[in-house]
């Protein structure tokens, strides 16, 4: 169970300034969330396989093929700035 003191501690860590009403509200809301999680723990899931997604998902890959490439001069024709065969962009730090 989450106490008001727990909410105050997390608010302090998050540098949040909460009113007394907000502390009470968050304490009640977090406890309702924990109650819902406890209810889910009571479900029998012995015949349910663990899954990462609700729907089956798989990657679709294509075979690599050598093909025609654009000429570097054509690719860089509209570049505002370039350095040899590369786009030149501002340094971002």
PDB file of N, CA, C and O in Angstrom, residues 1-2 17-18 26 33 42 55 62 64 68-69 72 75 80-81 91-92:
ATOM      1  N   UNK A   1       0.839  -1.185   0.000  1.00  0.00           N
ATOM      2  CA  UNK A   1       0.000   0.000   0.000  1.00  0.00           C
ATOM      3  C   UNK A   1       0.882   1.246   0.000  1.00  0.00           C
ATOM      4  O   UNK A   1       1.876   1.311   0.715  1.00  0.00           O
ATOM      5  N   UNK A   2       0.522   2.221  -0.794  1.00  0.00           N
ATOM      6  CA  UNK A   2       1.254   3.478  -0.900  1.00  0.00           C
ATOM      7  C   UNK A   2       0.739   4.438   0.178  1.00  0.00           C
ATOM      8  O   UNK A   2      -0.467   4.606   0.332  1.00  0.00           O
ATOM      9  N   UNK A  17       6.342  20.040  -6.566  1.00  0.00           N
ATOM     10  CA  UNK A  17       5.713  20.697  -5.428  1.00  0.00           C
ATOM     11  C   UNK A  17       4.228  20.370  -5.483  1.00  0.00           C
ATOM     12  O   UNK A  17       3.527  20.791  -6.402  1.00  0.00           O
ATOM     13  N   UNK A  18       3.760  19.573  -4.521  1.00  0.00           N
ATOM     14  CA  UNK A  18       2.367  19.126  -4.512  1.00  0.00           C
ATOM     15  C   UNK A  18       1.614  19.760  -3.351  1.00  0.00           C
ATOM     16  O   UNK A  18       2.145  19.904  -2.254  1.00  0.00           O
ATOM     17  N   UNK A  26      -3.169  11.619  -5.277  1.00  0.00           N
ATOM     18  CA  UNK A  26      -2.197  10.697  -5.859  1.00  0.00           C
ATOM     19  C   UNK A  26      -2.061   9.436  -5.016  1.00  0.00           C
ATOM     20  O   UNK A  26      -1.868   8.339  -5.546  1.00  0.00           O
ATOM     21  N   UNK A  33      -4.368   1.679  -8.517  1.00  0.00           N
ATOM     22  CA  UNK A  33      -3.565   0.998  -9.539  1.00  0.00           C
ATOM     23  C   UNK A  33      -2.976  -0.284  -8.967  1.00  0.00           C
ATOM     24  O   UNK A  33      -3.001  -1.341  -9.612  1.00  0.00           O
ATOM     25  N   UNK A  42      -4.050 -12.620  -9.327  1.00  0.00           N
ATOM     26  CA  UNK A  42      -4.879 -13.724  -8.864  1.00  0.00           C
ATOM     27  C   UNK A  42      -5.394 -14.594 -10.011  1.00  0.00           C
ATOM     28  O   UNK A  42      -5.927 -15.674  -9.786  1.00  0.00           O
ATOM     29  N   UNK A  55      -0.482  -9.652 -30.382  1.00  0.00           N
ATOM     30  CA  UNK A  55      -0.629 -10.234 -31.713  1.00  0.00           C
ATOM     31  C   UNK A  55       0.695 -10.826 -32.168  1.00  0.00           C
ATOM     32  O   UNK A  55       1.762 -10.330 -31.808  1.00  0.00           O
ATOM     33  N   UNK A  62      13.929  -8.748 -46.821  1.00  0.00           N
ATOM     34  CA  UNK A  62      14.057  -8.982 -48.255  1.00  0.00           C
ATOM     35  C   UNK A  62      15.485  -9.423 -48.525  1.00  0.00           C
ATOM     36  O   UNK A  62      16.407  -9.129 -47.771  1.00  0.00           O
ATOM     37  N   UNK A  64      19.074  -9.291 -50.060  1.00  0.00           N
ATOM     38  CA  UNK A  64      19.964  -8.231 -50.524  1.00  0.00           C
ATOM     39  C   UNK A  64      20.308  -8.460 -51.983  1.00  0.00           C
ATOM     40  O   UNK A  64      20.613  -9.587 -52.400  1.00  0.00           O
ATOM     41  N   UNK A  68      21.588  -0.714 -59.221  1.00  0.00           N
ATOM     42  CA  UNK A  68      22.107   0.557 -59.690  1.00  0.00           C
ATOM     43  C   UNK A  68      22.046   1.582 -58.560  1.00  0.00           C
ATOM     44  O   UNK A  68      21.077   1.634 -57.812  1.00  0.00           O
ATOM     45  N   UNK A  69      23.090   2.369 -58.461  1.00  0.00           N
ATOM     46  CA  UNK A  69      23.131   3.416 -57.451  1.00  0.00           C
ATOM     47  C   UNK A  69      23.175   4.765 -58.138  1.00  0.00           C
ATOM     48  O   UNK A  69      23.648   4.898 -59.264  1.00  0.00           O
ATOM     49  N   UNK A  72      27.083   9.957 -57.361  1.00  0.00           N
ATOM     50  CA  UNK A  72      27.292  10.896 -56.252  1.00  0.00           C
ATOM     51  C   UNK A  72      27.124  12.359 -56.658  1.00  0.00           C
ATOM     52  O   UNK A  72      26.600  13.158 -55.881  1.00  0.00           O
ATOM     53  N   UNK A  75      23.425  12.999 -56.716  1.00  0.00           N
ATOM     54  CA  UNK A  75      22.862  12.964 -55.364  1.00  0.00           C
ATOM     55  C   UNK A  75      23.200  14.232 -54.589  1.00  0.00           C
ATOM     56  O   UNK A  75      22.392  14.721 -53.796  1.00  0.00           O
ATOM     57  N   UNK A  80      23.465  22.035 -49.886  1.00  0.00           N
ATOM     58  CA  UNK A  80      23.932  23.380 -49.575  1.00  0.00           C
ATOM     59  C   UNK A  80      25.447  23.415 -49.372  1.00  0.00           C
ATOM     60  O   UNK A  80      26.105  24.350 -49.788  1.00  0.00           O
ATOM     61  N   UNK A  81      25.979  22.380 -48.732  1.00  0.00           N
ATOM     62  CA  UNK A  81      27.417  22.261 -48.537  1.00  0.00           C
ATOM     63  C   UNK A  81      27.792  20.805 -48.679  1.00  0.00           C
ATOM     64  O   UNK A  81      27.028  19.910 -48.341  1.00  0.00           O
ATOM     65  N   UNK A  91      28.084  20.806 -37.027  1.00  0.00           N
ATOM     66  CA  UNK A  91      28.397  19.950 -35.903  1.00  0.00           C
ATOM     67  C   UNK A  91      27.366  20.186 -34.802  1.00  0.00           C
ATOM     68  O   UNK A  91      27.055  21.331 -34.462  1.00  0.00           O
ATOM     69  N   UNK A  92      26.835  19.101 -34.254  1.00  0.00           N
ATOM     70  CA  UNK A  92      25.842  19.208 -33.189  1.00  0.00           C
ATOM     71  C   UNK A  92      26.395  18.502 -31.953  1.00  0.00           C
ATOM     72  O   UNK A  92      26.716  17.333 -31.997  1.00  0.00           O
TER      73      UNK A  92
END
